[in-house]
PDB file of C-alpha atoms in Angstrom:
ATOM      1  CA  MET H   1       6.390 -13.503  -3.627  1.00 89.00           C
ATOM      2  CA  VAL H   2       5.027 -10.810  -1.763  1.00 92.00           C
ATOM      3  CA  LYS H   3       3.426  -7.414  -2.999  1.00 92.00           C
ATOM      4  CA  LEU H   4       2.248  -4.145  -1.775  1.00 94.00           C
ATOM      5  CA  ARG H   5      -1.580  -3.633  -2.186  1.00 92.00           C
ATOM      6  CA  LEU H   6      -4.664  -2.545  -1.681  1.00 91.00           C
ATOM      7  CA  LYS H   7      -7.198  -4.262   0.400  1.00 89.00           C
ATOM      8  CA  ARG H   8     -10.683  -3.071   0.362  1.00 87.00           C
ATOM      9  CA  CYS H   9     -12.443  -1.620   3.366  1.00 86.00           C
ATOM     10  CA  GLY H  10     -15.274  -0.318   3.948  1.00 82.00           C
ATOM     11  CA  ARG H  11     -19.350  -0.456   3.829  1.00 81.00           C
ATOM     12  CA  LYS H  12     -20.801  -2.627   0.714  1.00 79.00           C
ATOM     13  CA  GLN H  13     -21.213  -1.537  -3.098  1.00 77.00           C
ATOM     14  CA  ARG H  14     -19.019   1.359  -1.285  1.00 73.00           C
ATOM     15  CA  ALA H  15     -15.075   1.379  -0.839  1.00 66.00           C
ATOM     16  CA  THR H  16     -14.840   4.211   1.668  1.00 82.00           C
ATOM     17  CA  PHE H  17     -11.271   3.632   2.412  1.00 89.00           C
ATOM     18  CA  TYR H  18      -8.448   0.888   0.670  1.00 92.00           C
ATOM     19  CA  ARG H  19      -5.466  -0.683   3.180  1.00 92.00           C
ATOM     20  CA  ILE H  20      -2.285  -0.629   1.693  1.00 94.00           C
ATOM     21  CA  VAL H  21      -0.933  -4.511   2.531  1.00 94.00           C
ATOM     22  CA  ALA H  22       1.951  -6.716   2.350  1.00 94.00           C
ATOM     23  CA  ILE H  23       0.539  -9.551   0.957  1.00 92.00           C
ATOM     24  CA  ASP H  24       1.434 -13.263  -0.349  1.00 90.00           C
ATOM     25  CA  VAL H  25       0.491 -13.147  -4.136  1.00 87.00           C
ATOM     26  CA  ARG H  26      -1.756 -16.195  -3.708  1.00 87.00           C
ATOM     27  CA  SER H  27      -3.908 -14.612  -1.653  1.00 80.00           C
ATOM     28  CA  ARG H  28      -6.750 -12.946  -2.451  1.00 76.00           C
ATOM     29  CA  ARG H  29      -8.066  -9.174  -2.271  1.00 71.00           C
ATOM     30  CA  GLU H  30      -9.231  -8.916   0.661  1.00 76.00           C
ATOM     31  CA  GLY H  31      -7.444 -11.907   2.081  1.00 78.00           C
ATOM     32  CA  ARG H  32      -5.084 -12.898   5.035  1.00 84.00           C
ATOM     33  CA  ASP H  33      -2.422  -9.922   4.786  1.00 86.00           C
ATOM     34  CA  LEU H  34       1.603 -10.040   6.216  1.00 91.00           C
ATOM     35  CA  ARG H  35       1.132  -6.312   7.775  1.00 92.00           C
ATOM     36  CA  LYS H  36      -0.716  -3.183   7.182  1.00 94.00           C
ATOM     37  CA  VAL H  37       1.562  -0.747   5.639  1.00 94.00           C
ATOM     38  CA  GLY H  38      -1.146   2.475   5.121  1.00 94.00           C
ATOM     39  CA  PHE H  39      -4.254   3.441   3.980  1.00 93.00           C
ATOM     40  CA  TYR H  40      -5.342   5.629   1.080  1.00 93.00           C
ATOM     41  CA  ASP H  41      -9.000   7.077   1.531  1.00 92.00           C
ATOM     42  CA  PRO H  42      -9.703   8.651  -2.275  1.00 88.00           C
ATOM     43  CA  ILE H  43     -12.929  10.586  -1.101  1.00 87.00           C
ATOM     44  CA  LYS H  44     -10.885  12.129   1.510  1.00 88.00           C
ATOM     45  CA  ASN H  45      -8.178  11.958  -0.650  1.00 88.00           C
ATOM     46  CA  GLN H  46      -5.661  11.291   2.468  1.00 91.00           C
ATOM     47  CA  THR H  47      -2.784   8.856   2.197  1.00 92.00           C
ATOM     48  CA  CYS H  48      -1.048   7.634   5.676  1.00 93.00           C
ATOM     49  CA  LEU H  49       2.105   5.341   5.486  1.00 93.00           C
ATOM     50  CA  ASN H  50       4.376   3.171   7.482  1.00 93.00           C
ATOM     51  CA  VAL H  51       7.174   4.250   5.735  1.00 91.00           C
ATOM     52  CA  PRO H  52      10.101   1.911   7.555  1.00 93.00           C
ATOM     53  CA  ALA H  53       7.610  -0.781   7.196  1.00 93.00           C
ATOM     54  CA  ILE H  54       7.368  -0.381   3.639  1.00 93.00           C
ATOM     55  CA  LEU H  55      10.883   0.035   2.979  1.00 92.00           C
ATOM     56  CA  TYR H  56      11.348  -3.398   5.103  1.00 93.00           C
ATOM     57  CA  PHE H  57       9.283  -4.948   2.351  1.00 93.00           C
ATOM     58  CA  LEU H  58      10.613  -3.222  -0.557  1.00 92.00           C
ATOM     59  CA  GLU H  59      14.416  -4.418   0.401  1.00 92.00           C
ATOM     60  CA  LYS H  60      13.186  -7.827   0.850  1.00 91.00           C
ATOM     61  CA  GLY H  61      11.692  -7.496  -2.669  1.00 92.00           C
ATOM     62  CA  ALA H  62       7.960  -7.257  -2.241  1.00 92.00           C
ATOM     63  CA  GLN H  63       7.084  -6.053  -5.901  1.00 93.00           C
ATOM     64  CA  PRO H  64       4.196  -2.628  -5.519  1.00 93.00           C
ATOM     65  CA  THR H  65       0.870  -3.140  -7.718  1.00 93.00           C
ATOM     66  CA  ARG H  66       0.780  -0.177 -10.196  1.00 95.00           C
ATOM     67  CA  THR H  67      -1.889   1.599  -8.278  1.00 93.00           C
ATOM     68  CA  VAL H  68       0.347   1.467  -5.058  1.00 93.00           C
ATOM     69  CA  TYR H  69       3.899   3.139  -6.802  1.00 93.00           C
ATOM     70  CA  ASP H  70       1.528   5.602  -8.041  1.00 92.00           C
ATOM     71  CA  ILE H  71      -0.325   6.317  -4.526  1.00 92.00           C
ATOM     72  CA  LEU H  72       3.572   6.089  -3.178  1.00 91.00           C
ATOM     73  CA  ARG H  73       4.961   8.616  -5.982  1.00 90.00           C
ATOM     74  CA  LYS H  74       2.492  10.753  -5.148  1.00 89.00           C
ATOM     75  CA  ALA H  75       3.436  11.093  -1.324  1.00 87.00           C
ATOM     76  CA  GLU H  76       6.544  11.770  -3.052  1.00 86.00           C
ATOM     77  CA  PHE H  77       7.628   7.951  -1.415  1.00 83.00           C
ATOM     78  CA  PHE H  78      10.671   7.372  -3.707  1.00 79.00           C
ATOM     79  CA  LYS H  79      12.463  10.818  -3.124  1.00 78.00           C
ATOM     80  CA  ASP H  80      12.757  10.463   0.699  1.00 61.00           C
ATOM     81  CA  LYS H  81      14.293   6.848  -0.042  1.00 59.00           C
ATOM     82  CA  GLU H  82      16.584   8.169  -2.714  1.00 56.00           C
ATOM     83  CA  ARG H  83      17.898  10.967   0.447  1.00 46.00           C
ATOM     84  CA  THR H  84      18.604   8.491   2.506  1.00 50.00           C
ATOM     85  CA  LEU H  85      20.576   6.252   0.084  1.00 45.00           C
ATOM     86  CA  SER H  86      22.389   9.046  -0.681  1.00 41.00           C
TER      87      SER H  86
END
């Protein structure tokens, strides 16, 4: 099963930003990812999403973690998805 989750990046003891990745559930947090689909910077409060890649993995059955789901919701990702499906 594939999940969309955060992968920690940056210096030791201080996560400067997180990558949003599609990764197998059995992999560890910093394990090998299938594809990078965006990033989230909590310090600068920036988000960059690769919408076609995220849609692809969601259509294939990938489940976002609660944190990634909240990030996508704040970026109004699901609002755009509903408009394209209608």
